[in-house]
Amino acid sequence: MAPYTQSIKPDAQIEIPGFVLERTAKRMKHFFQEQLSAAEADITVDQWVILHLLKRHDGLNQFEIAKASFKDAPTVTRILDLLCKKGLTIRITDDEDRRRFRVSLTEQGREKIEEVTPIINAGRKKAWQGISREQLGELVNILDTVFDNIND
């Protein structure tokens, strides 16, 4: 347990999990960005999230990407602009709605995923070090419950 949580008053304990969750999420994002930068992967964590999403669901439109990645549309647009500029994705006009684009990985994008996956997996291994599969499952269940409790 972190030193600052050891002597917390009981009435304040309900406030602490949100802080710890946010602190951990920010540190994890920073940690993974450090790993990507050290490996000279030439992508950000946010770009990785979109690439990984497209690996699982190629051909999503921008709205679907934003919804699935929990990012706002302008942020997704900026990320896609960069990924397209790097040649990792392409925008293809949607046949059903010519105002929309479907986003697909390029061959270079697929290669980037193959290059970056071991870096991400090594980072995950370090992050989850000392935590059992059961504990990870419990963590995911707890976080899903919190998410569901506040999701509209």
PDB file of C-alpha atoms in Angstrom:
ATOM      1  CA  MET A   1       0.000   0.000   0.000  1.00  0.00           C
ATOM      2  CA  ALA A   2       1.283   3.473  -0.832  1.00  0.00           C
ATOM      3  CA  PRO A   3       2.512   5.432   2.215  1.00  0.00           C
ATOM      4  CA  TYR A   4      -0.070   8.213   1.905  1.00  0.00           C
ATOM      5  CA  THR A   5      -2.987   5.754   2.158  1.00  0.00           C
ATOM      6  CA  GLN A   6      -1.809   4.019   5.329  1.00  0.00           C
ATOM      7  CA  SER A   7      -3.110   6.599   7.793  1.00  0.00           C
ATOM      8  CA  ILE A   8      -6.244   7.830   6.078  1.00  0.00           C
ATOM      9  CA  LYS A   9      -9.303   8.603   8.117  1.00  0.00           C
ATOM     10  CA  PRO A  10     -12.147   6.127   7.446  1.00  0.00           C
ATOM     11  CA  ASP A  11     -14.497   8.836   6.108  1.00  0.00           C
ATOM     12  CA  ALA A  12     -11.879   9.893   3.559  1.00  0.00           C
ATOM     13  CA  GLN A  13     -11.275   6.340   2.287  1.00  0.00           C
ATOM     14  CA  ILE A  14     -14.203   6.526  -0.119  1.00  0.00           C
ATOM     15  CA  GLU A  15     -12.510   9.437  -1.923  1.00  0.00           C
ATOM     16  CA  ILE A  16      -9.155   7.697  -2.316  1.00  0.00           C
ATOM     17  CA  PRO A  17      -9.998   4.966  -4.897  1.00  0.00           C
ATOM     18  CA  GLY A  18     -10.882   7.533  -7.566  1.00  0.00           C
ATOM     19  CA  PHE A  19      -7.612   9.345  -6.985  1.00  0.00           C
ATOM     20  CA  VAL A  20      -5.617   6.099  -7.054  1.00  0.00           C
ATOM     21  CA  LEU A  21      -7.403   5.000 -10.216  1.00  0.00           C
ATOM     22  CA  GLU A  22      -6.692   8.283 -12.011  1.00  0.00           C
ATOM     23  CA  ARG A  23      -3.098   8.391 -10.772  1.00  0.00           C
ATOM     24  CA  THR A  24      -2.496   4.822 -11.924  1.00  0.00           C
ATOM     25  CA  ALA A  25      -4.125   5.360 -15.330  1.00  0.00           C
ATOM     26  CA  LYS A  26      -1.989   8.448 -15.948  1.00  0.00           C
ATOM     27  CA  ARG A  27       1.187   6.705 -14.817  1.00  0.00           C
ATOM     28  CA  MET A  28       0.434   3.676 -16.988  1.00  0.00           C
ATOM     29  CA  LYS A  29      -0.104   5.866 -20.050  1.00  0.00           C
ATOM     30  CA  HIS A  30       3.124   7.725 -19.315  1.00  0.00           C
ATOM     31  CA  PHE A  31       5.000   4.450 -18.721  1.00  0.00           C
ATOM     32  CA  PHE A  32       3.819   2.949 -22.014  1.00  0.00           C
ATOM     33  CA  GLN A  33       4.725   6.152 -23.850  1.00  0.00           C
ATOM     34  CA  GLU A  34       8.230   5.936 -22.345  1.00  0.00           C
ATOM     35  CA  GLN A  35       8.507   2.358 -23.617  1.00  0.00           C
ATOM     36  CA  LEU A  36       7.355   3.323 -27.120  1.00  0.00           C
ATOM     37  CA  SER A  37       9.714   6.311 -27.200  1.00  0.00           C
ATOM     38  CA  ALA A  38      12.686   4.266 -25.954  1.00  0.00           C
ATOM     39  CA  ALA A  39      12.023   1.730 -28.724  1.00  0.00           C
ATOM     40  CA  GLU A  40      11.757   4.570 -31.258  1.00  0.00           C
ATOM     41  CA  ALA A  41       8.400   3.160 -32.352  1.00  0.00           C
ATOM     42  CA  ASP A  42       7.334   6.564 -33.720  1.00  0.00           C
ATOM     43  CA  ILE A  43       3.787   6.302 -32.379  1.00  0.00           C
ATOM     44  CA  THR A  44       2.006   7.516 -29.283  1.00  0.00           C
ATOM     45  CA  VAL A  45      -0.073   5.487 -26.863  1.00  0.00           C
ATOM     46  CA  ASP A  46      -3.234   7.077 -28.310  1.00  0.00           C
ATOM     47  CA  GLN A  47      -2.151   6.127 -31.827  1.00  0.00           C
ATOM     48  CA  TRP A  48      -1.481   2.572 -30.599  1.00  0.00           C
ATOM     49  CA  VAL A  49      -5.005   2.375 -29.155  1.00  0.00           C
ATOM     50  CA  ILE A  50      -6.499   3.269 -32.554  1.00  0.00           C
ATOM     51  CA  LEU A  51      -4.191   0.903 -34.467  1.00  0.00           C
ATOM     52  CA  HIS A  52      -4.977  -1.952 -32.094  1.00  0.00           C
ATOM     53  CA  LEU A  53      -8.704  -1.222 -32.387  1.00  0.00           C
ATOM     54  CA  LEU A  54      -8.462  -1.280 -36.187  1.00  0.00           C
ATOM     55  CA  LYS A  55      -6.543  -4.553 -36.044  1.00  0.00           C
ATOM     56  CA  ARG A  56      -9.557  -6.105 -34.313  1.00  0.00           C
ATOM     57  CA  HIS A  57     -12.217  -4.181 -36.282  1.00  0.00           C
ATOM     58  CA  ASP A  58     -10.786  -2.905 -39.550  1.00  0.00           C
ATOM     59  CA  GLY A  59     -12.998  -0.579 -41.565  1.00  0.00           C
ATOM     60  CA  LEU A  60     -14.663   1.323 -38.711  1.00  0.00           C
ATOM     61  CA  ASN A  61     -15.820   4.863 -39.334  1.00  0.00           C
ATOM     62  CA  GLN A  62     -14.585   7.782 -37.260  1.00  0.00           C
ATOM     63  CA  PHE A  63     -17.683   7.827 -35.029  1.00  0.00           C
ATOM     64  CA  GLU A  64     -17.293   4.105 -34.288  1.00  0.00           C
ATOM     65  CA  ILE A  65     -13.607   4.603 -33.506  1.00  0.00           C
ATOM     66  CA  ALA A  66     -14.387   7.476 -31.141  1.00  0.00           C
ATOM     67  CA  LYS A  67     -17.059   5.473 -29.347  1.00  0.00           C
ATOM     68  CA  ALA A  68     -14.962   2.311 -29.048  1.00  0.00           C
ATOM     69  CA  SER A  69     -11.858   4.179 -27.851  1.00  0.00           C
ATOM     70  CA  PHE A  70     -13.727   6.564 -25.503  1.00  0.00           C
ATOM     71  CA  LYS A  71     -12.162   9.553 -27.253  1.00  0.00           C
ATOM     72  CA  ASP A  72     -13.946  12.602 -28.577  1.00  0.00           C
ATOM     73  CA  ALA A  73     -14.359  13.061 -32.335  1.00  0.00           C
ATOM     74  CA  PRO A  74     -11.836  15.945 -32.741  1.00  0.00           C
ATOM     75  CA  THR A  75      -9.169  13.902 -30.923  1.00  0.00           C
ATOM     76  CA  VAL A  76      -9.841  10.898 -33.145  1.00  0.00           C
ATOM     77  CA  THR A  77      -9.650  13.124 -36.230  1.00  0.00           C
ATOM     78  CA  ARG A  78      -6.213  14.413 -35.175  1.00  0.00           C
ATOM     79  CA  ILE A  79      -4.962  10.898 -34.428  1.00  0.00           C
ATOM     80  CA  LEU A  80      -6.264   9.578 -37.756  1.00  0.00           C
ATOM     81  CA  ASP A  81      -4.687  12.512 -39.606  1.00  0.00           C
ATOM     82  CA  LEU A  82      -1.318  11.569 -38.097  1.00  0.00           C
ATOM     83  CA  LEU A  83      -1.766   7.844 -38.740  1.00  0.00           C
ATOM     84  CA  CYS A  84      -2.706   8.530 -42.375  1.00  0.00           C
ATOM     85  CA  LYS A  85       0.235  10.909 -42.760  1.00  0.00           C
ATOM     86  CA  LYS A  86       2.536   8.159 -41.451  1.00  0.00           C
ATOM     87  CA  GLY A  87       1.022   5.731 -43.960  1.00  0.00           C
ATOM     88  CA  LEU A  88      -0.345   3.442 -41.230  1.00  0.00           C
ATOM     89  CA  THR A  89      -4.032   3.901 -42.075  1.00  0.00           C
ATOM     90  CA  ILE A  90      -6.123   5.029 -45.022  1.00  0.00           C
ATOM     91  CA  ARG A  91      -9.540   6.631 -45.211  1.00  0.00           C
ATOM     92  CA  ILE A  92     -11.929   5.061 -47.690  1.00  0.00           C
ATOM     93  CA  THR A  93     -15.206   6.714 -48.621  1.00  0.00           C
ATOM     94  CA  ASP A  94     -18.144   4.781 -47.176  1.00  0.00           C
ATOM     95  CA  ASP A  95     -20.283   3.382 -50.013  1.00  0.00           C
ATOM     96  CA  GLU A  96     -23.447   3.704 -47.907  1.00  0.00           C
ATOM     97  CA  ASP A  97     -22.820   7.307 -46.790  1.00  0.00           C
ATOM     98  CA  ARG A  98     -20.410   9.290 -48.933  1.00  0.00           C
ATOM     99  CA  ARG A  99     -20.031  11.886 -46.141  1.00  0.00           C
ATOM    100  CA  ARG A 100     -18.294   9.280 -43.988  1.00  0.00           C
ATOM    101  CA  PHE A 101     -15.035   7.473 -44.240  1.00  0.00           C
ATOM    102  CA  ARG A 102     -14.093   3.989 -43.202  1.00  0.00           C
ATOM    103  CA  VAL A 103     -10.603   3.663 -41.792  1.00  0.00           C
ATOM    104  CA  SER A 104      -8.420   0.701 -42.643  1.00  0.00           C
ATOM    105  CA  LEU A 105      -4.931  -0.370 -41.784  1.00  0.00           C
ATOM    106  CA  THR A 106      -2.325  -0.289 -44.501  1.00  0.00           C
ATOM    107  CA  GLU A 107       0.304  -2.984 -44.840  1.00  0.00           C
ATOM    108  CA  GLN A 108       2.681  -0.577 -43.132  1.00  0.00           C
ATOM    109  CA  GLY A 109       0.116  -0.213 -40.321  1.00  0.00           C
ATOM    110  CA  ARG A 110      -0.050  -3.976 -39.869  1.00  0.00           C
ATOM    111  CA  GLU A 111       3.749  -4.100 -39.756  1.00  0.00           C
ATOM    112  CA  LYS A 112       3.765  -1.337 -37.124  1.00  0.00           C
ATOM    113  CA  ILE A 113       1.374  -3.367 -34.978  1.00  0.00           C
ATOM    114  CA  GLU A 114       3.677  -6.399 -35.252  1.00  0.00           C
ATOM    115  CA  GLU A 115       6.648  -4.205 -34.315  1.00  0.00           C
ATOM    116  CA  VAL A 116       4.946  -2.564 -31.330  1.00  0.00           C
ATOM    117  CA  THR A 117       3.057  -5.535 -29.853  1.00  0.00           C
ATOM    118  CA  PRO A 118       6.136  -7.010 -28.106  1.00  0.00           C
ATOM    119  CA  ILE A 119       6.876  -3.596 -26.552  1.00  0.00           C
ATOM    120  CA  ILE A 120       3.325  -3.312 -25.241  1.00  0.00           C
ATOM    121  CA  ASN A 121       3.344  -6.922 -24.000  1.00  0.00           C
ATOM    122  CA  ALA A 122       6.625  -6.374 -22.139  1.00  0.00           C
ATOM    123  CA  GLY A 123       5.160  -3.243 -20.548  1.00  0.00           C
ATOM    124  CA  ARG A 124       2.046  -5.131 -19.508  1.00  0.00           C
ATOM    125  CA  LYS A 125       4.178  -7.890 -18.011  1.00  0.00           C
ATOM    126  CA  LYS A 126       6.025  -5.314 -15.896  1.00  0.00           C
ATOM    127  CA  ALA A 127       2.820  -3.501 -14.905  1.00  0.00           C
ATOM    128  CA  TRP A 128       1.063  -6.702 -13.809  1.00  0.00           C
ATOM    129  CA  GLN A 129       4.158  -8.164 -12.107  1.00  0.00           C
ATOM    130  CA  GLY A 130       3.257  -9.734  -8.762  1.00  0.00           C
ATOM    131  CA  ILE A 131      -0.460  -9.775  -9.552  1.00  0.00           C
ATOM    132  CA  SER A 132      -2.120 -13.149 -10.101  1.00  0.00           C
ATOM    133  CA  ARG A 133      -4.525 -13.892 -12.962  1.00  0.00           C
ATOM    134  CA  GLU A 134      -7.295 -14.143 -10.378  1.00  0.00           C
ATOM    135  CA  GLN A 135      -6.453 -10.704  -9.007  1.00  0.00           C
ATOM    136  CA  LEU A 136      -6.371  -9.259 -12.513  1.00  0.00           C
ATOM    137  CA  GLY A 137      -9.769 -10.795 -13.205  1.00  0.00           C
ATOM    138  CA  GLU A 138     -11.073  -9.329  -9.969  1.00  0.00           C
ATOM    139  CA  LEU A 139      -9.645  -5.924 -10.879  1.00  0.00           C
ATOM    140  CA  VAL A 140     -11.325  -6.011 -14.288  1.00  0.00           C
ATOM    141  CA  ASN A 141     -14.647  -7.028 -12.690  1.00  0.00           C
ATOM    142  CA  ILE A 142     -14.437  -4.211 -10.139  1.00  0.00           C
ATOM    143  CA  LEU A 143     -13.552  -1.614 -12.775  1.00  0.00           C
ATOM    144  CA  ASP A 144     -16.345  -2.879 -15.049  1.00  0.00           C
ATOM    145  CA  THR A 145     -18.785  -2.503 -12.147  1.00  0.00           C
ATOM    146  CA  VAL A 146     -17.636   1.066 -11.502  1.00  0.00           C
ATOM    147  CA  PHE A 147     -17.931   1.795 -15.233  1.00  0.00           C
ATOM    148  CA  ASP A 148     -21.430   0.303 -15.409  1.00  0.00           C
ATOM    149  CA  ASN A 149     -22.515   2.195 -12.278  1.00  0.00           C
ATOM    150  CA  ILE A 150     -21.744   5.557 -13.879  1.00  0.00           C
ATOM    151  CA  ASN A 151     -22.380   4.781 -17.550  1.00  0.00           C
ATOM    152  CA  ASP A 152     -25.511   6.303 -18.993  1.00  0.00           C
TER     153      ASP A 152
END
